[in-house]
PDB file of C-alpha atoms in Angstrom:
ATOM      1  CA  MET A  11       0.084   0.119  -0.052  1.00 92.00           C
ATOM      2  CA  LYS A  12       2.071   3.465  -0.688  1.00 97.00           C
ATOM      3  CA  ARG A  13       1.987   6.409   2.121  1.00 98.00           C
ATOM      4  CA  VAL A  14       1.014   9.179   1.284  1.00 98.00           C
ATOM      5  CA  LEU A  15       2.110  12.322   3.744  1.00 98.00           C
ATOM      6  CA  VAL A  16      -0.504  14.700   2.626  1.00 98.00           C
ATOM      7  CA  THR A  17       0.866  18.671   4.233  1.00 98.00           C
ATOM      8  CA  GLY A  18      -2.123  20.768   4.872  1.00 97.00           C
ATOM      9  CA  GLY A  19      -3.597  17.798   4.414  1.00 97.00           C
ATOM     10  CA  ALA A  20      -6.955  19.820   6.274  1.00 96.00           C
ATOM     11  CA  GLY A  21      -7.066  22.356   4.943  1.00 95.00           C
ATOM     12  CA  PHE A  22      -9.693  22.937   1.229  1.00 95.00           C
ATOM     13  CA  ILE A  23      -6.981  21.934  -1.239  1.00 97.00           C
ATOM     14  CA  GLY A  24      -6.202  19.242   1.140  1.00 97.00           C
ATOM     15  CA  THR A  25      -9.341  17.710   2.291  1.00 97.00           C
ATOM     16  CA  HIS A  26     -10.708  16.941  -0.902  1.00 98.00           C
ATOM     17  CA  LEU A  27      -7.396  15.524  -2.169  1.00 98.00           C
ATOM     18  CA  CYS A  28      -6.735  13.386   1.292  1.00 98.00           C
ATOM     19  CA  ARG A  29     -10.786  11.640   0.250  1.00 97.00           C
ATOM     20  CA  ARG A  30      -9.267  11.405  -4.010  1.00 98.00           C
ATOM     21  CA  LEU A  31      -6.125   9.453  -1.933  1.00 98.00           C
ATOM     22  CA  LEU A  32      -8.437   7.162   0.320  1.00 98.00           C
ATOM     23  CA  ARG A  33     -10.983   6.396  -2.371  1.00 97.00           C
ATOM     24  CA  GLU A  34      -7.391   4.896  -4.762  1.00 96.00           C
ATOM     25  CA  GLY A  35      -6.661   3.319  -1.700  1.00 97.00           C
ATOM     26  CA  CYS A  36      -3.578   4.675  -0.138  1.00 98.00           C
ATOM     27  CA  HIS A  37      -2.720   5.310   3.818  1.00 98.00           C
ATOM     28  CA  VAL A  38      -2.916   8.878   4.317  1.00 98.00           C
ATOM     29  CA  ILE A  39      -0.499  10.885   6.790  1.00 98.00           C
ATOM     30  CA  CYS A  40      -2.310  14.504   7.378  1.00 98.00           C
ATOM     31  CA  LEU A  41       0.300  16.585   8.475  1.00 98.00           C
ATOM     32  CA  ASP A  42      -0.962  21.173   9.992  1.00 96.00           C
ATOM     33  CA  ASN A  43      -1.169  22.659  11.916  1.00 94.00           C
ATOM     34  CA  LEU A  44      -4.642  23.904  12.094  1.00 92.00           C
ATOM     35  CA  PHE A  45      -3.805  27.866  10.660  1.00 89.00           C
ATOM     36  CA  THR A  46      -6.629  27.324   7.929  1.00 88.00           C
ATOM     37  CA  GLY A  47      -7.534  23.686   8.119  1.00 87.00           C
ATOM     38  CA  SER A  48     -10.212  22.529  10.801  1.00 90.00           C
ATOM     39  CA  GLU A  49     -10.149  19.012  12.470  1.00 92.00           C
ATOM     40  CA  HIS A  50     -13.709  19.029  11.404  1.00 92.00           C
ATOM     41  CA  ASN A  51     -12.684  18.966   7.441  1.00 94.00           C
ATOM     42  CA  ILE A  52     -11.604  15.361   7.711  1.00 94.00           C
ATOM     43  CA  ALA A  53     -13.854  13.980  10.653  1.00 93.00           C
ATOM     44  CA  PHE A  54     -15.207  12.149   7.871  1.00 90.00           C
ATOM     45  CA  PHE A  55     -11.433  10.089   8.219  1.00 93.00           C
ATOM     46  CA  ARG A  56     -11.245   9.431  11.268  1.00 87.00           C
ATOM     47  CA  ASN A  57     -11.551   6.170  11.986  1.00 91.00           C
ATOM     48  CA  ASN A  58     -10.435   5.311   8.531  1.00 96.00           C
ATOM     49  CA  PRO A  59      -7.565   3.003   9.363  1.00 96.00           C
ATOM     50  CA  ASN A  60      -5.388   4.184   6.500  1.00 98.00           C
ATOM     51  CA  PHE A  61      -6.144   8.144   7.839  1.00 98.00           C
ATOM     52  CA  GLU A  62      -3.066   9.427  10.436  1.00 97.00           C
ATOM     53  CA  PHE A  63      -3.751  12.992  10.962  1.00 97.00           C
ATOM     54  CA  VAL A  64      -1.043  14.870  11.918  1.00 97.00           C
ATOM     55  CA  LEU A  65      -0.884  17.741  14.051  1.00 97.00           C
ATOM     56  CA  HIS A  66       2.403  19.345  13.061  1.00 97.00           C
ATOM     57  CA  ASP A  67       3.901  22.973  11.720  1.00 96.00           C
ATOM     58  CA  ILE A  68       6.283  22.133   8.637  1.00 97.00           C
ATOM     59  CA  VAL A  69       8.012  25.649  10.102  1.00 96.00           C
ATOM     60  CA  THR A  70       9.308  22.107  12.940  1.00 97.00           C
ATOM     61  CA  PRO A  71      11.596  18.980  11.421  1.00 97.00           C
ATOM     62  CA  TYR A  72       8.895  15.975  10.876  1.00 97.00           C
ATOM     63  CA  GLU A  73      10.535  12.630  10.542  1.00 95.00           C
ATOM     64  CA  ALA A  74       8.815   9.627   9.358  1.00 95.00           C
ATOM     65  CA  GLU A  75       9.476   6.486   7.745  1.00 94.00           C
ATOM     66  CA  ASP A  76       8.328   4.523   4.685  1.00 96.00           C
ATOM     67  CA  ILE A  77       7.120   7.721   2.831  1.00 98.00           C
ATOM     68  CA  ASP A  78       6.441   7.452  -1.009  1.00 98.00           C
ATOM     69  CA  GLU A  79       5.000  10.658  -1.834  1.00 98.00           C
ATOM     70  CA  ILE A  80       4.407  13.538  -0.936  1.00 98.00           C
ATOM     71  CA  TYR A  81       2.310  16.225  -2.057  1.00 98.00           C
ATOM     72  CA  ASN A  82       3.661  20.032   0.436  1.00 98.00           C
ATOM     73  CA  LEU A  83       0.046  21.417   0.025  1.00 98.00           C
ATOM     74  CA  ALA A  84       1.013  23.239   3.847  1.00 95.00           C
ATOM     75  CA  CYS A  85       0.950  27.310   3.166  1.00 89.00           C
ATOM     76  CA  PRO A  86      -1.426  30.073   3.983  1.00 79.00           C
ATOM     77  CA  ALA A  87      -3.245  31.282   0.510  1.00 72.00           C
ATOM     78  CA  SER A  88      -5.507  33.840   0.544  1.00 63.00           C
ATOM     79  CA  PRO A  89      -4.125  37.071   1.500  1.00 71.00           C
ATOM     80  CA  VAL A  90      -6.687  37.664   4.956  1.00 68.00           C
ATOM     81  CA  HIS A  91      -3.910  34.604   5.964  1.00 65.00           C
ATOM     82  CA  TYR A  92      -0.835  35.259   5.073  1.00 68.00           C
ATOM     83  CA  GLN A  93      -1.173  39.460   5.186  1.00 75.00           C
ATOM     84  CA  TYR A  94      -2.086  38.032   9.064  1.00 73.00           C
ATOM     85  CA  ASP A  95       1.169  37.166   9.959  1.00 85.00           C
ATOM     86  CA  ALA A  96       4.121  37.554   6.930  1.00 87.00           C
ATOM     87  CA  ILE A  97       6.985  36.416   8.517  1.00 89.00           C
ATOM     88  CA  LYS A  98       5.526  33.073   9.720  1.00 91.00           C
ATOM     89  CA  THR A  99       3.572  32.610   5.407  1.00 91.00           C
ATOM     90  CA  ILE A 100       7.565  32.896   4.719  1.00 92.00           C
ATOM     91  CA  LYS A 101       8.647  30.487   7.022  1.00 93.00           C
ATOM     92  CA  THR A 102       6.860  28.488   5.958  1.00 94.00           C
ATOM     93  CA  ALA A 103       7.130  28.907   2.368  1.00 94.00           C
ATOM     94  CA  VAL A 104      11.147  28.677   3.133  1.00 96.00           C
ATOM     95  CA  MET A 105      11.809  26.182   5.691  1.00 97.00           C
ATOM     96  CA  GLY A 106       8.948  23.980   5.624  1.00 97.00           C
ATOM     97  CA  VAL A 107      10.194  23.309   2.305  1.00 98.00           C
ATOM     98  CA  ILE A 108      12.936  22.530   3.174  1.00 98.00           C
ATOM     99  CA  ASN A 109      12.082  20.230   5.539  1.00 98.00           C
ATOM    100  CA  MET A 110      10.020  18.416   3.833  1.00 98.00           C
ATOM    101  CA  LEU A 111      12.772  18.669   1.099  1.00 98.00           C
ATOM    102  CA  ASP A 112      14.949  17.044   3.724  1.00 98.00           C
ATOM    103  CA  LEU A 113      12.633  13.986   4.236  1.00 98.00           C
ATOM    104  CA  ALA A 114      11.573  12.792   0.619  1.00 98.00           C
ATOM    105  CA  VAL A 115      16.093  12.147   0.972  1.00 98.00           C
ATOM    106  CA  LYS A 116      15.577  10.341   4.071  1.00 97.00           C
ATOM    107  CA  ASN A 117      13.270   8.734   2.935  1.00 98.00           C
ATOM    108  CA  ARG A 118      13.754   8.300  -0.923  1.00 97.00           C
ATOM    109  CA  ALA A 119       9.910   9.814  -0.901  1.00 98.00           C
ATOM    110  CA  LYS A 120       8.851  11.819  -5.152  1.00 98.00           C
ATOM    111  CA  ILE A 121       7.728  14.436  -3.459  1.00 98.00           C
ATOM    112  CA  LEU A 122       4.839  17.832  -5.062  1.00 98.00           C
ATOM    113  CA  GLN A 123       5.071  20.932  -4.657  1.00 98.00           C
ATOM    114  CA  ALA A 124       2.136  23.498  -4.990  1.00 98.00           C
ATOM    115  CA  SER A 125       3.189  26.324  -6.532  1.00 98.00           C
ATOM    116  CA  THR A 126       0.392  28.915  -7.589  1.00 95.00           C
ATOM    117  CA  SER A 127       0.019  31.939  -9.847  1.00 94.00           C
ATOM    118  CA  GLU A 128       1.192  33.718  -8.393  1.00 93.00           C
ATOM    119  CA  VAL A 129       4.971  33.695  -9.161  1.00 95.00           C
ATOM    120  CA  TYR A 130       3.742  35.575 -11.740  1.00 95.00           C
ATOM    121  CA  GLY A 131       3.005  38.925 -10.134  1.00 91.00           C
ATOM    122  CA  ASP A 132       1.221  41.577 -12.449  1.00 90.00           C
ATOM    123  CA  PRO A 133       1.162  39.581 -15.314  1.00 90.00           C
ATOM    124  CA  THR A 134       2.666  41.671 -19.098  1.00 92.00           C
ATOM    125  CA  ILE A 135       2.064  38.856 -20.873  1.00 89.00           C
ATOM    126  CA  HIS A 136      -1.323  37.254 -21.025  1.00 90.00           C
ATOM    127  CA  PRO A 137      -2.250  34.110 -20.002  1.00 94.00           C
ATOM    128  CA  GLN A 138       0.561  33.205 -18.945  1.00 93.00           C
ATOM    129  CA  TYR A 139       2.771  30.609 -19.670  1.00 94.00           C
ATOM    130  CA  GLU A 140       5.543  28.258 -17.661  1.00 97.00           C
ATOM    131  CA  SER A 141       8.416  29.779 -18.932  1.00 96.00           C
ATOM    132  CA  TYR A 142       6.761  33.585 -18.316  1.00 94.00           C
ATOM    133  CA  TRP A 143      10.251  34.356 -15.499  1.00 95.00           C
ATOM    134  CA  GLY A 144       7.501  37.041 -13.987  1.00 90.00           C
ATOM    135  CA  ASN A 145       5.924  40.330 -12.688  1.00 91.00           C
ATOM    136  CA  VAL A 146       6.112  39.827  -8.935  1.00 92.00           C
ATOM    137  CA  ASN A 147       7.489  43.053  -6.549  1.00 90.00           C
ATOM    138  CA  PRO A 148       9.873  42.224  -3.523  1.00 93.00           C
ATOM    139  CA  ILE A 149       8.770  43.984  -0.751  1.00 94.00           C
ATOM    140  CA  GLY A 150       4.730  44.467  -1.294  1.00 89.00           C
ATOM    141  CA  ILE A 151       2.361  43.431   0.885  1.00 90.00           C
ATOM    142  CA  ARG A 152       2.008  39.936  -0.744  1.00 88.00           C
ATOM    143  CA  SER A 153       5.508  38.994  -1.578  1.00 86.00           C
ATOM    144  CA  CYS A 154       5.661  36.505   1.526  1.00 84.00           C
ATOM    145  CA  TYR A 155       3.104  34.715  -0.061  1.00 88.00           C
ATOM    146  CA  ASP A 156       4.716  35.501  -3.855  1.00 93.00           C
ATOM    147  CA  GLU A 157       8.381  35.572  -3.131  1.00 94.00           C
ATOM    148  CA  GLY A 158       8.112  32.298  -0.657  1.00 94.00           C
ATOM    149  CA  LYS A 159       6.369  30.343  -3.091  1.00 96.00           C
ATOM    150  CA  ARG A 160       9.006  31.082  -6.206  1.00 97.00           C
ATOM    151  CA  CYS A 161      11.567  30.076  -4.108  1.00 96.00           C
ATOM    152  CA  GLY A 162       9.909  27.498  -3.673  1.00 97.00           C
ATOM    153  CA  GLU A 163       9.963  25.739  -6.873  1.00 98.00           C
ATOM    154  CA  THR A 164      14.086  27.272  -6.036  1.00 98.00           C
ATOM    155  CA  LEU A 165      14.718  24.714  -3.911  1.00 98.00           C
ATOM    156  CA  CYS A 166      12.761  21.810  -5.533  1.00 98.00           C
ATOM    157  CA  MET A 167      15.098  21.914  -8.482  1.00 98.00           C
ATOM    158  CA  ASP A 168      18.510  22.725  -6.692  1.00 98.00           C
ATOM    159  CA  TYR A 169      17.026  19.407  -3.858  1.00 98.00           C
ATOM    160  CA  HIS A 170      16.813  17.364  -7.951  1.00 98.00           C
ATOM    161  CA  ARG A 171      19.631  19.025  -9.387  1.00 97.00           C
ATOM    162  CA  GLN A 172      22.647  18.593  -6.339  1.00 97.00           C
ATOM    163  CA  ASN A 173      19.813  15.583  -4.027  1.00 97.00           C
ATOM    164  CA  GLY A 174      18.255  13.485  -7.281  1.00 97.00           C
ATOM    165  CA  VAL A 175      15.441  14.286  -4.949  1.00 98.00           C
ATOM    166  CA  ARG A 176      12.788  13.428  -7.402  1.00 98.00           C
ATOM    167  CA  ILE A 177       9.976  17.038  -7.523  1.00 98.00           C
ATOM    168  CA  LYS A 178       7.306  17.722  -9.316  1.00 98.00           C
ATOM    169  CA  ILE A 179       6.424  21.631  -9.232  1.00 98.00           C
ATOM    170  CA  ILE A 180       2.284  22.794 -10.672  1.00 98.00           C
ATOM    171  CA  ARG A 181       1.300  26.686  -9.996  1.00 98.00           C
ATOM    172  CA  ILE A 182      -2.689  26.693  -9.284  1.00 97.00           C
ATOM    173  CA  PHE A 183      -4.160  29.403 -10.521  1.00 95.00           C
ATOM    174  CA  ASN A 184      -7.701  30.371  -8.776  1.00 93.00           C
ATOM    175  CA  THR A 185      -9.577  27.487  -7.163  1.00 96.00           C
ATOM    176  CA  TYR A 186     -12.496  26.627  -5.644  1.00 95.00           C
ATOM    177  CA  GLY A 187     -15.131  24.437  -4.101  1.00 95.00           C
ATOM    178  CA  PRO A 188     -16.328  23.199  -1.321  1.00 95.00           C
ATOM    179  CA  TYR A 189     -14.414  23.407   2.366  1.00 94.00           C
ATOM    180  CA  MET A 190     -13.394  27.477   1.462  1.00 91.00           C
ATOM    181  CA  LEU A 191     -13.147  29.164   4.637  1.00 87.00           C
ATOM    182  CA  PRO A 192     -16.698  31.822   4.165  1.00 84.00           C
ATOM    183  CA  ASN A 193     -13.967  34.437   5.259  1.00 81.00           C
ATOM    184  CA  ASP A 194     -10.865  33.616   3.632  1.00 80.00           C
ATOM    185  CA  GLY A 195     -10.506  36.423   1.375  1.00 77.00           C
ATOM    186  CA  ARG A 196     -11.118  34.693  -1.802  1.00 86.00           C
ATOM    187  CA  VAL A 197     -13.670  36.915  -3.468  1.00 90.00           C
ATOM    188  CA  VAL A 198     -14.879  32.987  -4.374  1.00 93.00           C
ATOM    189  CA  SER A 199     -16.380  32.938  -1.016  1.00 92.00           C
ATOM    190  CA  ASN A 200     -16.410  36.367  -0.739  1.00 92.00           C
ATOM    191  CA  PHE A 201     -19.523  37.003  -3.511  1.00 94.00           C
ATOM    192  CA  ILE A 202     -21.532  33.947  -1.877  1.00 94.00           C
ATOM    193  CA  VAL A 203     -21.817  34.869   1.542  1.00 94.00           C
ATOM    194  CA  GLN A 204     -22.271  37.889   1.481  1.00 94.00           C
ATOM    195  CA  ALA A 205     -24.674  37.239  -0.895  1.00 94.00           C
ATOM    196  CA  LEU A 206     -26.810  34.681   1.149  1.00 94.00           C
ATOM    197  CA  GLN A 207     -26.088  37.747   3.810  1.00 94.00           C
ATOM    198  CA  GLY A 208     -28.360  39.645   2.331  1.00 93.00           C
ATOM    199  CA  GLU A 209     -24.822  41.864   2.719  1.00 94.00           C
ATOM    200  CA  PRO A 210     -23.368  43.819  -1.089  1.00 94.00           C
ATOM    201  CA  LEU A 211     -20.887  41.730  -2.609  1.00 93.00           C
ATOM    202  CA  THR A 212     -17.914  43.934  -2.361  1.00 92.00           C
ATOM    203  CA  ILE A 213     -16.267  44.831  -4.712  1.00 91.00           C
ATOM    204  CA  TYR A 214     -12.224  45.820  -4.696  1.00 89.00           C
ATOM    205  CA  GLY A 215     -10.768  47.810  -8.183  1.00 87.00           C
ATOM    206  CA  THR A 216     -13.549  48.758 -10.104  1.00 90.00           C
ATOM    207  CA  GLY A 217     -14.450  45.474 -11.290  1.00 89.00           C
ATOM    208  CA  GLU A 218     -12.865  45.112 -14.672  1.00 91.00           C
ATOM    209  CA  GLN A 219      -9.759  42.727 -14.039  1.00 88.00           C
ATOM    210  CA  THR A 220     -10.470  39.062 -14.892  1.00 87.00           C
ATOM    211  CA  ARG A 221      -9.630  35.956 -13.037  1.00 89.00           C
ATOM    212  CA  SER A 222      -9.641  32.648 -14.282  1.00 91.00           C
ATOM    213  CA  PHE A 223     -11.938  29.955 -11.903  1.00 94.00           C
ATOM    214  CA  GLN A 224     -11.002  25.859 -11.618  1.00 96.00           C
ATOM    215  CA  TYR A 225     -13.157  23.639  -9.573  1.00 97.00           C
ATOM    216  CA  VAL A 226     -10.961  21.736  -7.176  1.00 98.00           C
ATOM    217  CA  ASP A 227     -12.116  18.542  -7.994  1.00 98.00           C
ATOM    218  CA  ASP A 228     -10.395  19.396 -11.545  1.00 98.00           C
ATOM    219  CA  LEU A 229      -7.650  20.583  -9.525  1.00 98.00           C
ATOM    220  CA  ILE A 230      -7.028  17.544  -7.739  1.00 98.00           C
ATOM    221  CA  GLU A 231      -7.479  15.390 -10.834  1.00 98.00           C
ATOM    222  CA  GLY A 232      -4.714  16.685 -12.114  1.00 98.00           C
ATOM    223  CA  MET A 233      -2.418  17.171  -8.460  1.00 98.00           C
ATOM    224  CA  ILE A 234      -2.978  13.310  -8.955  1.00 98.00           C
ATOM    225  CA  ARG A 235      -1.834  13.186 -12.679  1.00 98.00           C
ATOM    226  CA  MET A 236       0.748  14.907 -12.380  1.00 98.00           C
ATOM    227  CA  MET A 237       2.521  13.017  -9.358  1.00 98.00           C
ATOM    228  CA  ASP A 238       2.205   9.970 -11.646  1.00 97.00           C
ATOM    229  CA  THR A 239       4.533  11.283 -14.358  1.00 98.00           C
ATOM    230  CA  ASP A 240       8.186   9.827 -15.187  1.00 97.00           C
ATOM    231  CA  ASP A 241      11.006  10.846 -13.230  1.00 96.00           C
ATOM    232  CA  ASP A 242      11.702  13.106 -15.916  1.00 95.00           C
ATOM    233  CA  PHE A 243       9.193  15.301 -16.092  1.00 97.00           C
ATOM    234  CA  ILE A 244       9.643  17.634 -13.788  1.00 97.00           C
ATOM    235  CA  GLY A 245       6.776  20.870 -14.497  1.00 96.00           C
ATOM    236  CA  PRO A 246       5.930  23.228 -13.312  1.00 98.00           C
ATOM    237  CA  VAL A 247       3.289  23.695 -14.737  1.00 98.00           C
ATOM    238  CA  ASN A 248      -0.109  25.310 -14.673  1.00 98.00           C
ATOM    239  CA  LEU A 249      -3.311  23.821 -13.327  1.00 98.00           C
ATOM    240  CA  GLY A 250      -6.601  26.423 -14.424  1.00 97.00           C
ATOM    241  CA  ASN A 251      -8.995  26.639 -15.984  1.00 96.00           C
ATOM    242  CA  PRO A 252      -8.435  29.239 -19.046  1.00 94.00           C
ATOM    243  CA  GLY A 253     -12.071  30.376 -18.762  1.00 92.00           C
ATOM    244  CA  GLU A 254     -11.516  33.697 -18.203  1.00 90.00           C
ATOM    245  CA  PHE A 255     -13.944  36.129 -15.713  1.00 91.00           C
ATOM    246  CA  THR A 256     -14.085  39.976 -14.673  1.00 93.00           C
ATOM    247  CA  ILE A 257     -14.848  40.169 -11.777  1.00 93.00           C
ATOM    248  CA  LEU A 258     -17.801  41.900 -11.897  1.00 93.00           C
ATOM    249  CA  GLU A 259     -19.098  39.144 -14.880  1.00 94.00           C
ATOM    250  CA  LEU A 260     -18.525  37.082 -11.654  1.00 94.00           C
ATOM    251  CA  ALA A 261     -20.504  39.325  -8.576  1.00 93.00           C
ATOM    252  CA  HIS A 262     -23.592  39.049 -11.396  1.00 95.00           C
ATOM    253  CA  LYS A 263     -23.585  35.543 -11.725  1.00 95.00           C
ATOM    254  CA  VAL A 264     -23.127  35.153  -7.988  1.00 94.00           C
ATOM    255  CA  ILE A 265     -26.374  37.480  -7.201  1.00 95.00           C
ATOM    256  CA  GLN A 266     -27.877  35.202  -9.806  1.00 95.00           C
ATOM    257  CA  MET A 267     -27.422  32.378  -8.566  1.00 95.00           C
ATOM    258  CA  THR A 268     -28.849  32.924  -5.539  1.00 95.00           C
ATOM    259  CA  GLY A 269     -31.964  34.859  -6.137  1.00 93.00           C
ATOM    260  CA  SER A 270     -29.939  37.505  -3.694  1.00 92.00           C
ATOM    261  CA  LYS A 271     -31.094  41.471  -3.761  1.00 91.00           C
ATOM    262  CA  SER A 272     -27.536  42.167  -2.860  1.00 90.00           C
ATOM    263  CA  GLU A 273     -26.187  44.934  -4.179  1.00 92.00           C
ATOM    264  CA  ILE A 274     -22.651  45.670  -5.501  1.00 93.00           C
ATOM    265  CA  VAL A 275     -20.146  48.045  -3.846  1.00 89.00           C
ATOM    266  CA  PHE A 276     -16.467  49.209  -4.918  1.00 91.00           C
ATOM    267  CA  LYS A 277     -13.936  49.952  -2.651  1.00 88.00           C
ATOM    268  CA  PRO A 278      -9.845  50.449  -3.656  1.00 87.00           C
ATOM    269  CA  LEU A 279      -8.069  47.801  -5.658  1.00 77.00           C
ATOM    270  CA  PRO A 280      -5.098  46.137  -3.011  1.00 74.00           C
ATOM    271  CA  HIS A 281      -1.578  47.972  -4.190  1.00 67.00           C
ATOM    272  CA  ASP A 282       0.008  44.422  -6.395  1.00 60.00           C
ATOM    273  CA  ASP A 283      -3.340  43.235  -7.096  1.00 71.00           C
ATOM    274  CA  PRO A 284      -3.033  41.276 -10.374  1.00 72.00           C
ATOM    275  CA  LYS A 285      -5.275  43.009 -13.655  1.00 79.00           C
ATOM    276  CA  GLN A 286      -5.414  39.773 -15.687  1.00 82.00           C
ATOM    277  CA  ARG A 287      -5.097  36.467 -14.653  1.00 86.00           C
ATOM    278  CA  LYS A 288      -5.658  33.305 -16.970  1.00 90.00           C
ATOM    279  CA  PRO A 289      -3.470  29.718 -17.669  1.00 95.00           C
ATOM    280  CA  ASP A 290      -1.455  28.626 -20.502  1.00 96.00           C
ATOM    281  CA  ILE A 291      -2.609  25.253 -20.622  1.00 97.00           C
ATOM    282  CA  SER A 292      -1.275  23.526 -22.741  1.00 98.00           C
ATOM    283  CA  LEU A 293       1.483  21.529 -21.448  1.00 98.00           C
ATOM    284  CA  ALA A 294      -1.046  20.200 -18.933  1.00 98.00           C
ATOM    285  CA  GLN A 295      -2.868  18.832 -22.326  1.00 98.00           C
ATOM    286  CA  GLN A 296       0.318  17.574 -23.398  1.00 98.00           C
ATOM    287  CA  VAL A 297       1.190  15.547 -20.898  1.00 98.00           C
ATOM    288  CA  LEU A 298      -0.690  15.058 -18.409  1.00 98.00           C
ATOM    289  CA  GLY A 299      -4.070  14.505 -21.303  1.00 98.00           C
ATOM    290  CA  TRP A 300      -5.483  17.744 -18.739  1.00 98.00           C
ATOM    291  CA  LYS A 301      -8.063  19.868 -19.317  1.00 96.00           C
ATOM    292  CA  PRO A 302     -10.731  20.893 -16.446  1.00 97.00           C
ATOM    293  CA  GLN A 303     -14.199  19.535 -16.829  1.00 97.00           C
ATOM    294  CA  ILE A 304     -16.400  21.618 -15.001  1.00 96.00           C
ATOM    295  CA  PRO A 305     -17.620  24.681 -15.706  1.00 95.00           C
ATOM    296  CA  LEU A 306     -17.828  27.189 -13.566  1.00 95.00           C
ATOM    297  CA  ASP A 307     -22.137  27.478 -13.802  1.00 95.00           C
ATOM    298  CA  LYS A 308     -22.122  24.658 -11.973  1.00 96.00           C
ATOM    299  CA  GLY A 309     -19.470  24.502  -9.911  1.00 96.00           C
ATOM    300  CA  LEU A 310     -20.594  27.911  -8.710  1.00 96.00           C
ATOM    301  CA  ARG A 311     -24.292  25.303  -7.680  1.00 96.00           C
ATOM    302  CA  GLN A 312     -21.920  23.506  -5.981  1.00 96.00           C
ATOM    303  CA  VAL A 313     -20.627  26.296  -3.086  1.00 96.00           C
ATOM    304  CA  ILE A 314     -23.189  27.888  -3.128  1.00 96.00           C
ATOM    305  CA  LYS A 315     -25.103  24.720  -1.337  1.00 96.00           C
ATOM    306  CA  TYR A 316     -21.576  23.855   0.391  1.00 94.00           C
ATOM    307  CA  PHE A 317     -22.406  27.649   2.160  1.00 92.00           C
ATOM    308  CA  LYS A 318     -26.602  27.575   2.072  1.00 90.00           C
ATOM    309  CA  GLU A 319     -25.988  24.836   4.608  1.00 86.00           C
ATOM    310  CA  ARG A 320     -23.621  26.694   6.709  1.00 80.00           C
ATOM    311  CA  CYS A 321     -24.815  30.437   6.471  1.00 66.00           C
TER     312      CYS A 321
END
């Protein structure tokens, strides 16, 4: 039986990944410090003999044996959370990655690093493809996350070159789905919770900035396929939905789908907020045979239903 370590396994994406790996017959070790994750998310798995939960922060080294694969998802991913303690965020993105790479060395394990579209910063090319080096402000309020993730990719490559670690690097674009936190500051959850509560939907800037929204099940499929590729393919690979929407379009769609009477209010655009974000997924299509299957309307219905039960 394959033994798989998932850091950040009690978080939004990690919960879905743990479920998928258990379904595929893996023994799953879920490592989480519960900063943005929740034991409630993984309560369904706790009685599964193939599931272990370990309360641990990857900034501190973690020792384990007989690990076959590591999915490193541990790091707050929304501005609200990663700016709350910027130093902690960059420690997680750098020291935490070093600790997981050291664990991979000791176990001769394969490791998938969950990087992000934020490595492209406020891009000057559109759409973004993997060879683009990005346009990131190294001293801005988002830098703890953006530059932390860029450094994480560097560390993976250096461990691969110097120590022969089998690495996989993915760059995750905006992802949404059940188990998102209602207060995590991401636009999809923000809009849905505001609409369901009859509050004004808050748009920062004019709303003409664009994003591409990927349903979490599509992302998990891409992650599994990436981990299963031959060792000589390391990425990075964009995983995202190339369907592009303005923030204003998303707001109107959420209001219509929830039947809300909420108004839309506009506030100043945060510093360094990207104006456009859309992945080129040619590489994922070519190597992984992957592309998103779930359109925005279908995915939003699932998330609206999820939050209706909790708001």
